Amino acid sequence: AQSVTQPDIHITVSEGASLELRCNYSYGATPYLFWYVQSPGQGLQLLLKYFSGDTLVQGIKGFEAEFKRSQSSFNLRKPSVHWSDAAEYFCAVGAGYGGSQGNLIFGKGTKLSVKP
Amino acid sequence: GAVVSQHPSRVICKSGTSVKIECRSLDFQATTMFWYRQFPKQSLMLMATSNEGSKATYEQGVEKDKFLINHASLTLSTLTVTSAHPEDSSFYICSAPTSGRSDTQYFGPGTRLTVL
């Protein structure tokens, strides 16, 4: 069965420090992988996605993620965190991308707090 | 990017009443929309897939007679929680995938339902 694991429930980093949020997936075929961010009162916003090709994916707001098939991982990184990055981050795997190819399966999320 | 709205953003109702939640794609058409439920500190769990012009498909364990879904047009899907009970209190989120090459799901801001 498809599943997504985000091992860290809550992470606190200092502003300006680097960040890595972990995500592991279980999926039988080539996965379509996503990272979303959810701020209080806001909808989920797509940070980046991986469908195929280059395994290092660049997203918005300075985020990037690397797909490692051998480790079944898709970790999210940012070299220097800003206070505005404090939010909940969700990793998700999809059977396809959008449309009739199916829904997304989400991890439980990692809450990011940023210290001044 | 594409915009998905939900209305209302918050609703409080008495046990036994029904509540309707609307999900609209504002600047694109969506033949498919997804309805998710998010419990506190939990991930998003898919409830059902809303299909324009046909019946919704429900995930295992989701009561279709309790959570009525109507995909009235290419830009509107509604979720009606019938005879709501306190255990139905949750955060309900819809998403709509765009078609074409980007084929990305866009999420609504969510509806907080509290059943007294």
Short mmCIF file of C-alpha atoms in Angstrom, two decimals:
data_model
loop_
_atom_site.label_atom_id
_atom_site.label_comp_id
_atom_site.label_asym_id
_atom_site.label_seq_id
_atom_site.Cartn_x
_atom_site.Cartn_y
_atom_site.Cartn_z
CA ALA A 1 0.00 0.00 0.00
CA GLN A 2 1.07 3.53 -0.67
CA SER A 3 2.21 5.50 2.34
CA VAL A 4 4.21 8.54 3.28
CA THR A 5 6.22 8.93 6.46
CA GLN A 6 7.44 12.19 7.87
CA PRO A 7 9.49 11.13 10.89
CA ASP A 8 9.71 14.56 12.48
CA ILE A 9 6.54 15.93 14.00
CA HIS A 10 8.04 19.25 15.06
CA ILE A 11 11.32 20.93 14.19
CA THR A 12 12.70 24.20 15.51
CA VAL A 13 15.50 26.01 13.74
CA SER A 14 17.09 29.40 14.14
CA GLU A 15 16.49 32.02 11.53
CA GLY A 16 19.23 31.88 8.96
CA ALA A 17 20.06 28.26 9.68
CA SER A 18 19.69 25.51 7.13
CA LEU A 19 16.70 23.20 7.10
CA GLU A 20 16.02 19.65 6.06
CA LEU A 21 12.63 18.01 6.42
CA ARG A 22 12.53 14.29 5.92
CA CYS A 23 10.06 12.32 3.87
CA ASN A 24 10.01 8.62 3.05
CA TYR A 25 7.48 6.98 0.82
CA SER A 26 6.27 3.53 -0.03
CA TYR A 27 4.98 3.10 -3.53
CA GLY A 28 5.11 0.27 -6.00
CA ALA A 29 5.64 2.23 -9.17
CA THR A 30 7.41 5.43 -10.08
CA PRO A 31 6.07 7.94 -7.61
CA TYR A 32 4.91 11.44 -8.23
CA LEU A 33 6.11 13.39 -5.20
CA PHE A 34 5.05 16.70 -3.78
CA TRP A 35 5.80 19.06 -0.93
CA TYR A 36 3.09 21.39 0.29
CA VAL A 37 3.14 24.08 2.96
CA GLN A 38 0.14 24.98 5.10
CA SER A 39 0.05 28.20 7.07
CA PRO A 40 -2.69 28.89 9.63
CA GLY A 41 -5.86 29.91 7.87
CA GLN A 42 -4.33 29.27 4.48
CA GLY A 43 -4.81 26.53 1.97
CA LEU A 44 -2.09 24.09 1.07
CA GLN A 45 0.43 25.70 -1.24
CA LEU A 46 2.56 23.64 -3.56
CA LEU A 47 6.27 24.16 -2.95
CA LEU A 48 7.61 21.76 -5.53
CA LYS A 49 6.95 18.49 -7.28
CA TYR A 50 8.85 15.64 -8.84
CA PHE A 51 7.51 13.68 -11.77
CA SER A 52 10.61 12.53 -13.60
CA GLY A 53 13.99 13.71 -14.82
CA ASP A 54 16.46 15.59 -12.67
CA THR A 55 16.25 14.24 -9.15
CA LEU A 56 17.03 17.61 -7.59
CA VAL A 57 13.94 19.75 -7.85
CA GLN A 58 13.80 23.47 -7.27
CA GLY A 59 10.69 25.02 -5.87
CA ILE A 60 9.32 28.32 -4.72
CA LYS A 61 10.54 30.36 -1.77
CA GLY A 62 14.07 28.98 -2.07
CA PHE A 63 13.15 25.38 -1.31
CA GLU A 64 14.54 22.34 -3.05
CA ALA A 65 14.06 18.61 -2.69
CA GLU A 66 16.02 15.60 -3.82
CA PHE A 67 14.46 12.35 -4.94
CA LYS A 68 16.52 9.33 -3.92
CA ARG A 69 14.99 6.16 -5.24
CA SER A 70 17.42 3.90 -3.38
CA GLN A 71 16.35 5.42 -0.09
CA SER A 72 12.70 5.98 -1.02
CA SER A 73 13.15 9.51 0.16
CA PHE A 74 12.21 12.98 -0.97
CA ASN A 75 13.69 15.35 1.61
CA LEU A 76 12.98 19.06 1.53
CA ARG A 77 15.81 21.52 2.07
CA LYS A 78 16.39 25.21 2.38
CA PRO A 79 19.84 26.74 2.93
CA SER A 80 18.69 29.67 5.05
CA VAL A 81 15.37 29.73 6.86
CA HIS A 82 13.32 32.89 7.25
CA TRP A 83 10.85 33.59 10.05
CA SER A 84 8.05 33.53 7.50
CA ASP A 85 8.82 29.88 6.76
CA ALA A 86 7.23 28.83 10.05
CA ALA A 87 4.33 26.60 9.00
CA GLU A 88 3.26 23.00 8.60
CA TYR A 89 4.89 21.06 5.78
CA PHE A 90 3.36 18.05 4.11
CA CYS A 91 4.97 15.53 1.83
CA ALA A 92 2.64 13.68 -0.53
CA VAL A 93 2.76 10.95 -3.12
CA GLY A 94 0.39 10.64 -6.05
CA ALA A 95 -0.49 7.82 -8.36
CA GLY A 96 -0.34 10.31 -11.17
CA TYR A 97 -0.48 14.00 -11.23
CA GLY A 98 -3.81 15.59 -10.61
CA GLY A 99 -6.80 14.90 -12.77
CA SER A 100 -8.15 11.46 -13.26
CA GLN A 101 -4.86 9.92 -12.35
CA GLY A 102 -5.73 10.12 -8.75
CA ASN A 103 -5.58 11.71 -5.39
CA LEU A 104 -2.65 12.42 -3.15
CA ILE A 105 -1.56 10.49 -0.10
CA PHE A 106 -0.13 12.73 2.57
CA GLY A 107 2.32 12.31 5.38
CA LYS A 108 1.31 13.51 8.82
CA GLY A 109 3.18 16.73 8.42
CA THR A 110 6.11 18.43 10.09
CA LYS A 111 5.57 21.63 11.99
CA LEU A 112 8.41 24.08 11.55
CA SER A 113 9.09 26.72 14.17
CA VAL A 114 11.70 29.42 13.57
CA LYS A 115 13.61 31.03 16.43
CA PRO A 116 14.69 34.66 16.03
CA GLY B 1 -1.50 30.04 -9.95
CA ALA B 2 -4.97 28.62 -9.98
CA VAL B 3 -7.31 29.51 -7.13
CA VAL B 4 -9.73 27.30 -5.26
CA SER B 5 -12.13 28.80 -2.75
CA GLN B 6 -14.19 27.23 -0.02
CA HIS B 7 -17.24 28.56 1.74
CA PRO B 8 -17.78 28.90 4.60
CA SER B 9 -14.38 29.06 6.23
CA ARG B 10 -15.85 28.23 9.61
CA VAL B 11 -19.19 26.82 10.67
CA ILE B 12 -20.63 25.86 14.01
CA CYS B 13 -23.79 23.84 14.07
CA LYS B 14 -25.97 21.86 16.42
CA SER B 15 -25.92 18.10 16.48
CA GLY B 16 -28.44 16.65 14.07
CA THR B 17 -28.36 19.48 11.56
CA SER B 18 -26.88 19.40 8.07
CA VAL B 19 -24.07 21.58 6.82
CA LYS B 20 -23.15 22.34 3.22
CA ILE B 21 -19.60 23.25 2.22
CA GLU B 22 -18.85 24.67 -1.21
CA CYS B 23 -15.67 24.28 -3.19
CA ARG B 24 -15.13 26.44 -6.26
CA SER B 25 -12.39 26.59 -8.83
CA LEU B 26 -12.25 30.29 -9.60
CA ASP B 27 -10.23 30.52 -12.77
CA PHE B 28 -10.23 27.06 -14.26
CA GLN B 29 -12.58 24.19 -14.86
CA ALA B 30 -12.31 21.00 -12.86
CA THR B 31 -14.05 17.82 -13.91
CA THR B 32 -12.67 16.22 -10.77
CA MET B 33 -12.38 17.56 -7.25
CA PHE B 34 -11.17 15.82 -4.14
CA TRP B 35 -12.50 16.16 -0.62
CA TYR B 36 -10.14 15.60 2.29
CA ARG B 37 -10.59 15.59 6.02
CA GLN B 38 -7.90 16.67 8.44
CA PHE B 39 -8.02 15.91 12.14
CA PRO B 40 -5.90 17.96 14.57
CA LYS B 41 -2.23 17.11 14.27
CA GLN B 42 -3.07 14.54 11.62
CA SER B 43 -2.61 14.29 7.93
CA LEU B 44 -5.16 14.90 5.23
CA MET B 45 -7.23 11.83 4.52
CA LEU B 46 -9.07 11.50 1.26
CA MET B 47 -12.80 11.13 1.75
CA ALA B 48 -14.13 11.09 -1.78
CA THR B 49 -13.57 12.04 -5.37
CA SER B 50 -16.16 14.34 -6.85
CA ASN B 51 -16.85 13.84 -10.55
CA GLU B 52 -18.72 16.35 -12.65
CA GLY B 53 -21.72 14.73 -14.25
CA SER B 54 -21.47 11.45 -12.38
CA LYS B 55 -21.57 10.03 -8.90
CA ALA B 56 -18.81 10.64 -6.44
CA THR B 57 -16.53 7.80 -5.48
CA TYR B 58 -15.97 7.32 -1.79
CA GLU B 59 -13.01 5.94 0.06
CA GLN B 60 -13.43 2.87 2.19
CA GLY B 61 -15.05 3.65 5.50
CA VAL B 62 -16.62 6.92 4.38
CA GLU B 63 -20.42 6.87 4.57
CA LYS B 64 -21.79 8.18 1.30
CA ASP B 65 -25.22 8.79 2.81
CA LYS B 66 -23.70 10.94 5.49
CA PHE B 67 -21.30 12.90 3.31
CA LEU B 68 -23.27 13.87 0.23
CA ILE B 69 -21.26 15.18 -2.68
CA ASN B 70 -22.66 17.00 -5.66
CA HIS B 71 -20.47 18.21 -8.51
CA ALA B 72 -22.98 20.65 -9.95
CA SER B 73 -20.77 22.26 -12.57
CA LEU B 74 -17.22 22.36 -13.83
CA THR B 75 -16.36 24.91 -11.16
CA LEU B 76 -18.41 23.85 -8.15
CA SER B 77 -18.52 20.84 -5.87
CA THR B 78 -20.45 20.70 -2.61
CA LEU B 79 -20.04 18.49 0.41
CA THR B 80 -23.05 18.18 2.70
CA VAL B 81 -22.55 16.67 6.12
CA THR B 82 -25.96 15.29 7.00
CA SER B 83 -27.20 14.86 10.55
CA ALA B 84 -23.91 16.09 11.89
CA HIS B 85 -22.54 14.79 15.17
CA PRO B 86 -19.67 16.03 17.32
CA GLU B 87 -17.36 13.37 15.90
CA ASP B 88 -17.81 14.98 12.48
CA SER B 89 -16.06 18.08 13.76
CA SER B 90 -12.98 18.45 11.64
CA PHE B 91 -11.21 20.50 9.00
CA TYR B 92 -12.52 19.77 5.52
CA ILE B 93 -10.36 20.63 2.55
CA CYS B 94 -11.10 20.36 -1.13
CA SER B 95 -8.70 20.30 -4.02
CA ALA B 96 -9.05 20.59 -7.74
CA PRO B 97 -6.47 19.52 -10.28
CA THR B 98 -5.81 21.56 -13.34
CA SER B 99 -5.54 19.79 -16.62
CA GLY B 100 -2.72 19.98 -19.07
CA ARG B 101 0.99 19.72 -18.60
CA SER B 102 1.18 21.30 -15.20
CA ASP B 103 -1.60 19.11 -13.91
CA THR B 104 -1.22 20.20 -10.35
CA GLN B 105 -3.73 20.04 -7.56
CA TYR B 106 -4.75 23.31 -5.98
CA PHE B 107 -6.21 23.29 -2.54
CA GLY B 108 -8.92 25.36 -0.98
CA PRO B 109 -8.27 27.11 2.34
CA GLY B 110 -10.41 24.62 4.21
CA THR B 111 -13.58 24.72 6.28
CA ARG B 112 -13.50 24.27 10.04
CA LEU B 113 -16.65 22.43 11.12
CA THR B 114 -17.59 22.33 14.79
CA VAL B 115 -20.62 20.32 15.81
CA LEU B 116 -21.95 21.07 19.26
#
